[in-house]
Coordinates of C-alpha atoms in Angstrom, one line a residue:
M409 CA 115.2 139.9 95.0
T410 CA 115.9 143.5 94.5
S411 CA 116.7 144.4 98.3
R412 CA 118.0 140.8 98.9
R413 CA 121.0 142.1 95.8
R414 CA 121.2 145.1 98.1
F415 CA 122.2 143.2 101.1
L416 CA 124.5 141.8 99.0
T417 CA 126.0 145.4 97.6
Q418 CA 126.3 146.7 101.0
S419 CA 127.9 143.6 102.9
V420 CA 130.2 141.9 100.5
G421 CA 133.7 143.7 100.8
A422 CA 132.7 145.0 104.4
V423 CA 135.3 142.7 106.1
A424 CA 137.1 144.6 108.7
A425 CA 141.0 144.4 108.1
T426 CA 141.7 142.6 111.8
Y427 CA 140.0 139.8 110.4
L428 CA 141.5 139.3 107.2
L429 CA 145.2 139.4 108.5
G430 CA 146.8 136.5 108.4
S431 CA 144.0 134.4 106.8
D432 CA 145.9 133.2 103.7
A433 CA 148.4 131.3 105.8
L434 CA 145.7 129.8 107.9
A435 CA 143.4 128.7 105.4
Q436 CA 146.5 126.7 103.5
S437 CA 147.7 125.1 106.7
S438 CA 144.8 124.3 108.3
P439 CA 143.8 120.6 107.9
L440 CA 140.1 121.7 109.1
I441 CA 137.0 120.6 107.2
H442 CA 135.2 123.8 106.3
F443 CA 131.3 123.1 105.5
D444 CA 128.7 125.6 104.9
L445 CA 125.1 124.3 105.4
H446 CA 123.2 126.9 103.5
S447 CA 124.5 129.5 100.8
H448 CA 123.7 131.4 97.8
P449 CA 127.0 132.3 96.2
G450 CA 126.8 135.6 94.0
M451 CA 122.9 135.0 94.2
F452 CA 123.3 133.3 91.3
L453 CA 119.6 132.7 91.0
T454 CA 118.8 136.4 90.2
K455 CA 120.8 136.1 87.1
G456 CA 118.0 136.7 84.6
M457 CA 116.1 138.5 86.8
G458 CA 116.9 142.1 86.4
A459 CA 119.9 141.8 89.1
P460 CA 123.3 143.8 87.8
D461 CA 126.8 142.2 88.4
V462 CA 125.4 138.9 89.1
D463 CA 128.7 137.0 87.2
A464 CA 131.1 139.7 89.2
A465 CA 129.1 138.8 92.5
W466 CA 129.5 134.5 91.9
T467 CA 133.2 135.0 90.9
K468 CA 134.2 137.5 93.9
T469 CA 132.2 134.7 96.1
I470 CA 133.9 131.4 94.5
T471 CA 137.3 133.4 94.7
E472 CA 137.0 133.8 98.4
M473 CA 135.5 130.6 99.2
N474 CA 138.6 129.1 97.7
K475 CA 141.1 131.5 98.9
G476 CA 139.2 131.1 102.5
G477 CA 139.9 127.4 102.8
L478 CA 136.0 126.2 102.6
T479 CA 135.9 122.6 101.6
G480 CA 131.8 122.0 100.3
A481 CA 128.7 124.0 100.6
F482 CA 125.0 123.3 100.0
F483 CA 124.4 125.7 96.8
S484 CA 120.9 126.5 97.4
L485 CA 118.0 127.4 94.7
V486 CA 115.4 129.6 96.1
A487 CA 112.0 127.9 95.2
D488 CA 110.0 131.1 96.0
A489 CA 112.4 133.8 94.7
P490 CA 110.0 135.2 92.0
I491 CA 106.9 135.8 94.7
I492 CA 108.8 137.4 97.7
K493 CA 110.4 140.6 98.4
P494 CA 112.9 140.7 101.1
G495 CA 112.7 144.0 102.9
D496 CA 114.6 145.4 106.2
G497 CA 114.9 142.5 108.3
K498 CA 111.7 140.9 106.7
V499 CA 110.5 139.2 103.8
D500 CA 106.9 139.5 102.1
V501 CA 105.0 137.3 100.1
T502 CA 103.7 138.6 97.1
G503 CA 102.3 136.4 95.1
S504 CA 101.8 132.4 94.5
Y505 CA 102.7 130.4 91.3
K506 CA 100.1 129.4 88.9
P507 CA 100.0 125.5 88.1
G508 CA 103.3 124.6 86.5
E509 CA 105.4 128.0 87.1
A510 CA 106.9 126.5 90.5
W511 CA 108.4 123.7 88.4
K512 CA 109.6 126.2 85.2
E513 CA 111.5 128.0 87.7
Y514 CA 113.3 125.4 89.2
K515 CA 114.7 124.3 85.7
R516 CA 115.6 127.9 85.4
Q517 CA 117.6 128.5 88.5
L518 CA 119.5 124.9 87.9
K519 CA 120.3 125.7 84.8
V520 CA 121.8 128.8 85.7
L521 CA 123.6 127.6 88.7
I522 CA 125.0 124.1 86.2
E523 CA 126.5 126.9 83.9
F524 CA 128.3 128.8 86.7
I525 CA 129.8 125.8 88.4
G526 CA 130.8 124.5 85.1
S527 CA 132.7 127.6 84.4
S528 CA 134.3 128.2 87.8
P529 CA 136.7 126.3 90.2
V530 CA 134.5 124.5 91.9
T531 CA 133.0 120.3 91.7
L532 CA 129.9 119.5 91.3
A533 CA 129.1 117.5 94.4
T534 CA 126.5 114.7 94.7
K535 CA 128.3 111.8 96.9
P536 CA 130.1 112.0 100.6
S537 CA 133.4 110.9 98.8
D538 CA 133.4 114.3 96.6
L539 CA 133.9 116.2 99.9
Q540 CA 137.1 114.1 100.8
A541 CA 138.2 114.7 97.3
A542 CA 137.5 118.4 97.5
Q543 CA 139.8 118.8 100.9
K544 CA 142.4 117.1 98.7
N545 CA 142.5 118.9 95.8
K546 CA 141.3 122.5 97.4
K547 CA 138.6 122.8 95.3
V548 CA 135.2 123.3 97.0
A549 CA 132.7 120.7 96.8
A550 CA 129.1 122.5 95.2
Y551 CA 126.2 120.4 96.8
I552 CA 123.1 121.4 95.3
G553 CA 120.4 122.4 97.5
C554 CA 116.7 123.9 97.5
E555 CA 115.4 126.5 99.7
G556 CA 111.7 125.7 100.1
G557 CA 109.7 122.7 98.4
D558 CA 107.5 124.7 96.2
F559 CA 108.6 123.3 93.1
L560 CA 107.3 120.2 94.0
E561 CA 103.4 121.6 93.9
G562 CA 102.9 119.0 96.7
K563 CA 104.2 116.1 94.1
A564 CA 106.6 113.8 95.9
D565 CA 107.4 111.9 92.1
R566 CA 109.1 115.2 91.1
L567 CA 112.1 114.1 93.5
D568 CA 113.2 111.5 91.6
E569 CA 113.9 114.2 88.8
M570 CA 115.6 116.6 90.9
Y571 CA 117.9 113.6 92.5
S572 CA 118.9 112.8 88.9
D573 CA 119.4 116.4 88.3
G574 CA 121.9 116.0 91.3
V575 CA 120.0 118.2 93.9
R576 CA 120.6 116.8 97.4
S577 CA 119.2 118.5 99.9
I578 CA 115.6 120.5 100.0
Q579 CA 114.5 122.7 102.5
L580 CA 111.0 121.9 103.0
V581 CA 109.6 125.4 103.7
H582 CA 110.8 128.9 103.0
Y583 CA 108.6 132.0 103.2
H584 CA 105.8 131.3 101.0
P585 CA 103.2 128.7 102.4
N586 CA 103.4 125.7 100.4
E587 CA 102.1 122.3 100.3
L588 CA 104.0 120.5 102.7
G589 CA 104.2 121.7 106.0
N590 CA 104.1 124.8 108.4
L591 CA 106.6 128.1 108.6
Q592 CA 107.9 130.0 111.5
T593 CA 106.6 133.2 109.9
E594 CA 103.2 132.5 108.7
P595 CA 99.9 130.9 110.4
A596 CA 99.9 127.4 110.6
Q597 CA 98.2 125.7 107.5
H598 CA 98.5 122.2 108.4
D599 CA 99.1 119.7 111.4
G600 CA 102.7 120.0 111.4
L601 CA 103.6 118.3 108.0
S602 CA 100.9 117.7 105.3
A603 CA 99.9 114.5 103.5
S604 CA 102.3 115.5 100.8
G605 CA 104.9 116.8 103.2
K606 CA 105.0 113.0 105.0
E607 CA 105.2 111.6 101.7
V608 CA 108.3 113.8 100.5
V609 CA 110.2 113.0 103.7
K610 CA 109.6 109.1 102.9
K611 CA 110.8 109.7 99.4
M612 CA 113.7 111.9 100.4
N613 CA 115.3 109.1 102.6
K614 CA 114.1 106.6 100.4
L615 CA 116.8 108.6 97.7
G616 CA 119.3 109.3 99.8
M617 CA 118.7 113.4 100.0
V618 CA 119.2 116.0 103.2
I619 CA 116.2 117.3 104.8
D620 CA 116.5 120.8 105.8
V621 CA 113.9 122.0 108.5
A622 CA 115.0 125.7 108.3
H623 CA 111.9 128.1 108.1
A624 CA 109.8 125.2 109.3
A625 CA 107.5 125.6 112.4
E626 CA 108.6 123.5 115.6
S627 CA 105.6 121.5 115.0
T628 CA 106.7 120.7 111.4
V629 CA 110.2 119.9 112.7
K630 CA 108.6 117.3 115.3
A631 CA 106.8 115.8 112.4
V632 CA 109.7 115.5 110.3
V633 CA 111.8 113.9 113.2
D634 CA 109.1 111.3 114.4
I635 CA 108.8 109.5 110.7
T636 CA 112.2 110.3 108.9
D637 CA 115.1 107.7 109.4
S638 CA 118.0 109.6 108.4
P639 CA 119.4 112.8 110.6
I640 CA 118.3 116.0 109.2
I641 CA 119.9 119.6 109.2
L642 CA 118.7 123.0 110.2
S643 CA 120.7 124.5 108.1
H644 CA 120.6 128.4 109.2
S645 CA 119.3 129.8 112.4
V646 CA 120.6 130.5 116.1
L647 CA 118.9 130.8 119.6
R648 CA 116.5 133.1 120.4
I649 CA 117.3 135.8 123.1
D650 CA 115.6 138.8 122.0
E651 CA 111.9 139.2 120.7
S652 CA 112.7 142.7 119.6
R653 CA 115.8 142.1 117.2
P654 CA 115.3 141.7 113.4
L655 CA 114.7 138.1 112.2
A656 CA 113.5 136.9 115.9
K657 CA 110.6 135.0 114.3
R658 CA 113.6 132.6 112.7
T659 CA 115.3 132.0 115.7
L660 CA 115.1 128.7 117.9
T661 CA 113.6 128.0 121.5
P662 CA 116.0 125.6 123.3
E663 CA 113.0 123.2 123.0
H664 CA 113.0 123.5 118.9
A665 CA 116.4 123.3 119.0
K666 CA 116.9 119.9 120.7
L667 CA 114.6 118.4 118.2
I668 CA 117.4 118.1 116.0
A669 CA 119.8 116.6 118.1
K670 CA 117.4 114.1 119.4
N671 CA 117.7 113.5 115.5
G672 CA 121.2 113.2 115.3
G673 CA 121.2 116.0 112.9
V674 CA 123.0 119.4 112.6
I675 CA 121.7 123.0 113.2
G676 CA 123.5 125.6 111.0
A677 CA 124.5 128.6 113.0
W678 CA 123.0 131.5 110.9
P679 CA 125.6 134.8 111.3
S680 CA 122.8 137.4 109.8
G681 CA 121.7 140.3 111.4
Y682 CA 119.6 139.1 114.7
S683 CA 123.0 139.2 116.1
T684 CA 124.6 142.6 116.9
S685 CA 128.5 141.4 115.8
F686 CA 130.3 138.8 115.0
D687 CA 131.2 138.6 118.9
D688 CA 127.5 138.5 119.7
F689 CA 126.9 135.8 117.3
M690 CA 129.5 133.7 119.0
D691 CA 128.2 134.2 122.1
N692 CA 125.1 132.8 120.9
V693 CA 126.9 129.8 119.0
K694 CA 128.5 128.8 122.4
R695 CA 124.9 128.9 123.9
L696 CA 123.5 127.0 121.2
I697 CA 126.5 123.8 121.6
D698 CA 125.4 124.3 125.4
V699 CA 122.1 123.4 124.5
V700 CA 122.3 120.7 122.1
G701 CA 126.0 119.5 122.4
V702 CA 129.1 119.7 120.1
D703 CA 127.8 117.0 118.0
H704 CA 124.8 118.7 116.5
V705 CA 126.3 122.4 115.5
G706 CA 127.9 123.7 112.1
L707 CA 127.8 126.7 110.0
G708 CA 125.4 128.1 107.7
T709 CA 126.3 131.2 106.2
D710 CA 123.3 132.3 104.2
L711 CA 126.0 134.1 102.1
D712 CA 125.2 136.1 99.4
G713 CA 121.7 136.6 100.8
N714 CA 121.9 137.0 104.3
F715 CA 120.4 140.0 106.2
K716 CA 123.4 142.4 107.6
P717 CA 125.6 139.6 108.2
V718 CA 128.3 139.3 110.8
I719 CA 130.2 137.2 108.8
T720 CA 130.2 138.7 105.7
S721 CA 132.8 136.9 103.6
F722 CA 134.3 133.3 103.2
L723 CA 137.6 134.7 104.2
Q724 CA 136.4 134.9 107.7
L725 CA 136.2 131.0 107.8
P726 CA 139.8 131.4 109.8
Q727 CA 138.3 133.5 112.4
W728 CA 135.2 131.7 112.4
A729 CA 137.6 128.4 113.7
E730 CA 139.9 130.6 116.0
A731 CA 137.1 132.2 118.0
I732 CA 135.2 128.6 118.5
K733 CA 138.9 127.7 120.0
N734 CA 138.4 131.0 121.8
K735 CA 135.0 129.8 123.3
G736 CA 137.2 126.9 125.2
F737 CA 136.6 124.0 122.5
N738 CA 139.8 121.9 121.9
N739 CA 141.0 120.9 118.4
E740 CA 138.5 117.5 117.9
E741 CA 135.5 119.7 118.8
V742 CA 136.4 122.7 116.6
Q743 CA 137.1 120.2 113.8
K744 CA 133.4 118.8 114.9
I745 CA 132.1 122.5 114.4
T746 CA 133.7 123.9 111.1
G747 CA 133.0 120.7 109.3
N748 CA 132.9 117.1 110.7
N749 CA 129.4 117.2 112.0
A750 CA 127.9 118.3 108.7
A751 CA 130.2 115.2 107.0
R752 CA 128.8 112.7 109.1
I753 CA 125.4 114.0 107.6
L754 CA 126.6 113.6 104.3
N755 CA 127.8 110.5 104.9
K756 CA 124.6 109.1 106.7
V757 CA 122.3 110.2 104.3
L758 CA 123.9 110.4 100.9
K759 CA 123.8 107.1 98.6

């Protein structure tokens, strides 16, 4: 996690001045819902793991979320955090959990996050109505998500406790191969979804939890789409345009992306270092919308754990909205992309 913290140190505070001009007024006057499908504010989960200044990083990001006009977000735990090591545009798997260790790590990260939320100007959110309340009160709705299903150790019945804990979205896989399905970045181990993965999908449907298929291989996404009775998200990715760029394995073919649209779901456009600049990212967003339609695209910043992000602060949310408009989209379409598409998923899935 040290390298991932270094990404944060290098990126936070690097927003160009032109991005910030007028952002306060825009955020205060904008009626938009801004929703982030994937975030790690301050890399909170590294608290207690030797990372410095986690409290200060959290405070900085939460302040920028509120000031920039963010309405709500998934605040994501990272299931395999202790057994992966981010490098320069890649992530190495350094080990595996022993029985029971993953669940213990879940409880540790959850405790850290709940304590941070309880002492901050954000609201722990579990219902769709919490997003509307956040918009009215101008206080970020923090929905708890989880990046990777490793915590489950293949046991779908653990979802009952996670739901009771307030978790409302689980990304089935991350970087460490687990019991549920195939990854984009590792050789296939399952026939799309494993038997355990299918049980998890059905249980999440029953409980009312948002299924996230970011990092999942196309075969796994197809298997999820075939059995889920709820729309899903792919919280952070973009279309593949150059195999030689960093993070290319984490990008999508048009066919992969269309699976999410077929399901009625939403893809969070990912402003990572795969894009060479903010403008390059926006060009890719436009291509993604052309492929899947305006009803199926949102934003998944991956802050504060992103690699060389081209959106480096939530203060850039007004710039993000303005850039969508400048691509030729009308006000209703801009509202869908900035947050209404995500809100629709919450309304359809959460109970």
